[in-house]
Amino acid sequence: MRSINLLLNDGTLLRARVAVTPRERTRGLLGWRRLGDDEALLIPGARSIHTFGMRFPIVAAWLDADHRVVGTRRLEPGRIAWGMRGARHVLECADGTTIEPGHVIEAAGTDSWVREPAP
């Protein structure tokens, strides 16, 4: 997985891995013991996610095409979260991450953000 740095509205910097290939997208956070406070997983083109097989809760943020947060939800292990209207991507963050609808997520220190997966 490639990594990028993402900047939240409150100045928080997240080190995000980007799940692009089918294998990366399928695996997601499975097998991880936890997410660090400054870590996240970005799933471009995803609208729905699940936490089956995960060991820890997460905060999921759904982003539109302009990388604006259209909704968030805290998910315990063993849950399904369906897509939200206007969502194009999902950002999975550590439980307790402050991210709210209306926030815009920006790339920090990189000139490319999200490449849509090939159809």
PDB file of C-alpha atoms in Angstrom:
ATOM      1  CA  MET A   1       0.000   0.000   0.000  1.00  0.00           C
ATOM      2  CA  ARG A   2       1.188   3.469  -0.690  1.00  0.00           C
ATOM      3  CA  SER A   3       1.122   6.071   2.064  1.00  0.00           C
ATOM      4  CA  ILE A   4       0.083   9.708   2.088  1.00  0.00           C
ATOM      5  CA  ASN A   5      -0.220  12.379   4.755  1.00  0.00           C
ATOM      6  CA  LEU A   6      -3.644  13.895   5.294  1.00  0.00           C
ATOM      7  CA  LEU A   7      -4.402  17.132   7.100  1.00  0.00           C
ATOM      8  CA  LEU A   8      -7.650  17.502   9.055  1.00  0.00           C
ATOM      9  CA  ASN A   9      -9.376  20.842   9.694  1.00  0.00           C
ATOM     10  CA  ASP A  10      -8.082  21.031  13.262  1.00  0.00           C
ATOM     11  CA  GLY A  11      -4.479  20.696  12.070  1.00  0.00           C
ATOM     12  CA  THR A  12      -4.193  16.990  12.890  1.00  0.00           C
ATOM     13  CA  LEU A  13      -1.847  15.183  10.521  1.00  0.00           C
ATOM     14  CA  LEU A  14      -2.742  11.567   9.699  1.00  0.00           C
ATOM     15  CA  ARG A  15      -0.393   9.053   8.132  1.00  0.00           C
ATOM     16  CA  ALA A  16      -2.788   7.236   5.837  1.00  0.00           C
ATOM     17  CA  ARG A  17      -2.286   4.075   3.881  1.00  0.00           C
ATOM     18  CA  VAL A  18      -4.254   3.931   0.659  1.00  0.00           C
ATOM     19  CA  ALA A  19      -5.989   0.660  -0.229  1.00  0.00           C
ATOM     20  CA  VAL A  20      -6.172   0.600  -4.014  1.00  0.00           C
ATOM     21  CA  THR A  21      -5.704  -2.965  -5.259  1.00  0.00           C
ATOM     22  CA  PRO A  22      -8.514  -5.496  -4.824  1.00  0.00           C
ATOM     23  CA  ARG A  23      -6.430  -7.402  -2.276  1.00  0.00           C
ATOM     24  CA  GLU A  24      -5.659  -4.259  -0.226  1.00  0.00           C
ATOM     25  CA  ARG A  25      -9.308  -3.201  -0.308  1.00  0.00           C
ATOM     26  CA  THR A  26     -10.511  -6.644   0.751  1.00  0.00           C
ATOM     27  CA  ARG A  27      -8.038  -6.906   3.606  1.00  0.00           C
ATOM     28  CA  GLY A  28      -8.455  -3.351   4.904  1.00  0.00           C
ATOM     29  CA  LEU A  29      -7.553  -3.275   8.597  1.00  0.00           C
ATOM     30  CA  LEU A  30      -7.947  -7.035   9.154  1.00  0.00           C
ATOM     31  CA  GLY A  31      -5.012  -8.382  11.116  1.00  0.00           C
ATOM     32  CA  TRP A  32      -4.056  -5.001  12.568  1.00  0.00           C
ATOM     33  CA  ARG A  33      -3.819  -4.939  16.369  1.00  0.00           C
ATOM     34  CA  ARG A  34      -4.877  -1.291  16.460  1.00  0.00           C
ATOM     35  CA  LEU A  35      -4.611   2.015  14.635  1.00  0.00           C
ATOM     36  CA  GLY A  36      -2.264   4.602  16.125  1.00  0.00           C
ATOM     37  CA  ASP A  37      -3.757   7.982  16.948  1.00  0.00           C
ATOM     38  CA  ASP A  38      -2.105   9.426  13.835  1.00  0.00           C
ATOM     39  CA  GLU A  39      -2.876   6.522  11.467  1.00  0.00           C
ATOM     40  CA  ALA A  40      -5.720   5.938   9.030  1.00  0.00           C
ATOM     41  CA  LEU A  41      -6.736   3.807   6.078  1.00  0.00           C
ATOM     42  CA  LEU A  42      -8.148   5.518   2.993  1.00  0.00           C
ATOM     43  CA  ILE A  43     -10.307   3.400   0.689  1.00  0.00           C
ATOM     44  CA  PRO A  44     -10.887   5.303  -2.565  1.00  0.00           C
ATOM     45  CA  GLY A  45     -14.133   4.534  -4.351  1.00  0.00           C
ATOM     46  CA  ALA A  46     -15.618   2.729  -1.324  1.00  0.00           C
ATOM     47  CA  ARG A  47     -19.061   3.561  -0.081  1.00  0.00           C
ATOM     48  CA  SER A  48     -19.749   0.755   2.395  1.00  0.00           C
ATOM     49  CA  ILE A  49     -17.430  -0.907   4.911  1.00  0.00           C
ATOM     50  CA  HIS A  50     -17.498  -3.564   7.602  1.00  0.00           C
ATOM     51  CA  THR A  51     -15.531  -4.319  10.730  1.00  0.00           C
ATOM     52  CA  PHE A  52     -15.946  -8.099  10.804  1.00  0.00           C
ATOM     53  CA  GLY A  53     -12.786  -9.754  12.094  1.00  0.00           C
ATOM     54  CA  MET A  54     -11.383  -6.486  13.452  1.00  0.00           C
ATOM     55  CA  ARG A  55     -10.130  -6.224  17.034  1.00  0.00           C
ATOM     56  CA  PHE A  56     -10.818  -2.567  17.738  1.00  0.00           C
ATOM     57  CA  PRO A  57     -13.401   0.169  17.090  1.00  0.00           C
ATOM     58  CA  ILE A  58     -12.812   2.843  14.450  1.00  0.00           C
ATOM     59  CA  VAL A  59     -14.220   6.160  13.361  1.00  0.00           C
ATOM     60  CA  ALA A  60     -15.224   6.038   9.700  1.00  0.00           C
ATOM     61  CA  ALA A  61     -15.585   9.208   7.633  1.00  0.00           C
ATOM     62  CA  TRP A  62     -17.293   9.242   4.248  1.00  0.00           C
ATOM     63  CA  LEU A  63     -15.821  11.768   1.823  1.00  0.00           C
ATOM     64  CA  ASP A  64     -17.297  13.259  -1.342  1.00  0.00           C
ATOM     65  CA  ALA A  65     -15.421  13.852  -4.595  1.00  0.00           C
ATOM     66  CA  ASP A  66     -14.020  17.128  -3.194  1.00  0.00           C
ATOM     67  CA  HIS A  67     -12.727  15.309  -0.072  1.00  0.00           C
ATOM     68  CA  ARG A  68     -15.345  16.957   2.149  1.00  0.00           C
ATOM     69  CA  VAL A  69     -16.676  14.814   4.993  1.00  0.00           C
ATOM     70  CA  VAL A  70     -20.351  14.019   4.318  1.00  0.00           C
ATOM     71  CA  GLY A  71     -20.817  11.804   7.361  1.00  0.00           C
ATOM     72  CA  THR A  72     -19.061   9.948  10.166  1.00  0.00           C
ATOM     73  CA  ARG A  73     -19.801   6.958  12.315  1.00  0.00           C
ATOM     74  CA  ARG A  74     -18.067   5.137  15.167  1.00  0.00           C
ATOM     75  CA  LEU A  75     -18.015   1.403  14.488  1.00  0.00           C
ATOM     76  CA  GLU A  76     -17.385  -1.408  16.936  1.00  0.00           C
ATOM     77  CA  PRO A  77     -15.962  -4.696  15.604  1.00  0.00           C
ATOM     78  CA  GLY A  78     -18.496  -6.882  13.779  1.00  0.00           C
ATOM     79  CA  ARG A  79     -20.569  -4.097  12.198  1.00  0.00           C
ATOM     80  CA  ILE A  80     -21.592  -3.047   8.688  1.00  0.00           C
ATOM     81  CA  ALA A  81     -21.871   0.588   7.620  1.00  0.00           C
ATOM     82  CA  TRP A  82     -23.656   1.341   4.377  1.00  0.00           C
ATOM     83  CA  GLY A  83     -22.721   4.274   2.183  1.00  0.00           C
ATOM     84  CA  MET A  84     -23.881   7.822   2.678  1.00  0.00           C
ATOM     85  CA  ARG A  85     -25.399  10.100   0.080  1.00  0.00           C
ATOM     86  CA  GLY A  86     -22.673  11.756  -1.997  1.00  0.00           C
ATOM     87  CA  ALA A  87     -19.855   9.592  -0.613  1.00  0.00           C
ATOM     88  CA  ARG A  88     -17.005   8.594  -2.928  1.00  0.00           C
ATOM     89  CA  HIS A  89     -14.335   7.444  -0.448  1.00  0.00           C
ATOM     90  CA  VAL A  90     -14.055   6.135   3.124  1.00  0.00           C
ATOM     91  CA  LEU A  91     -11.380   7.138   5.620  1.00  0.00           C
ATOM     92  CA  GLU A  92     -11.011   4.734   8.557  1.00  0.00           C
ATOM     93  CA  CYS A  93      -9.444   6.441  11.584  1.00  0.00           C
ATOM     94  CA  ALA A  94      -8.507   5.531  15.149  1.00  0.00           C
ATOM     95  CA  ASP A  95     -11.321   5.605  17.664  1.00  0.00           C
ATOM     96  CA  GLY A  96     -11.426   9.081  19.173  1.00  0.00           C
ATOM     97  CA  THR A  97     -10.280  10.927  16.045  1.00  0.00           C
ATOM     98  CA  THR A  98     -12.156  14.221  15.768  1.00  0.00           C
ATOM     99  CA  ILE A  99     -13.559  14.423  12.271  1.00  0.00           C
ATOM    100  CA  GLU A 100     -16.928  15.950  11.471  1.00  0.00           C
ATOM    101  CA  PRO A 101     -19.257  16.520   8.518  1.00  0.00           C
ATOM    102  CA  GLY A 102     -18.202  19.595   6.585  1.00  0.00           C
ATOM    103  CA  HIS A 103     -14.491  19.161   7.253  1.00  0.00           C
ATOM    104  CA  VAL A 104     -12.305  19.054   4.166  1.00  0.00           C
ATOM    105  CA  ILE A 105      -9.437  16.578   4.155  1.00  0.00           C
ATOM    106  CA  GLU A 106      -6.311  17.859   2.396  1.00  0.00           C
ATOM    107  CA  ALA A 107      -3.146  16.143   1.265  1.00  0.00           C
ATOM    108  CA  ALA A 108      -0.031  17.354   3.062  1.00  0.00           C
ATOM    109  CA  GLY A 109       3.350  17.163   1.374  1.00  0.00           C
ATOM    110  CA  THR A 110       2.177  15.330  -1.726  1.00  0.00           C
ATOM    111  CA  ASP A 111       0.803  16.423  -5.070  1.00  0.00           C
ATOM    112  CA  SER A 112      -1.600  13.538  -5.569  1.00  0.00           C
ATOM    113  CA  TRP A 113      -4.412  12.563  -3.293  1.00  0.00           C
ATOM    114  CA  VAL A 114      -6.737   9.815  -4.415  1.00  0.00           C
ATOM    115  CA  ARG A 115      -6.650   7.976  -7.663  1.00  0.00           C
ATOM    116  CA  GLU A 116      -9.938   6.304  -8.440  1.00  0.00           C
ATOM    117  CA  PRO A 117      -9.645   2.540  -8.831  1.00  0.00           C
ATOM    118  CA  ALA A 118      -9.900   1.293 -12.397  1.00  0.00           C
ATOM    119  CA  PRO A 119     -13.418   0.070 -13.316  1.00  0.00           C
TER     120      PRO A 119
END
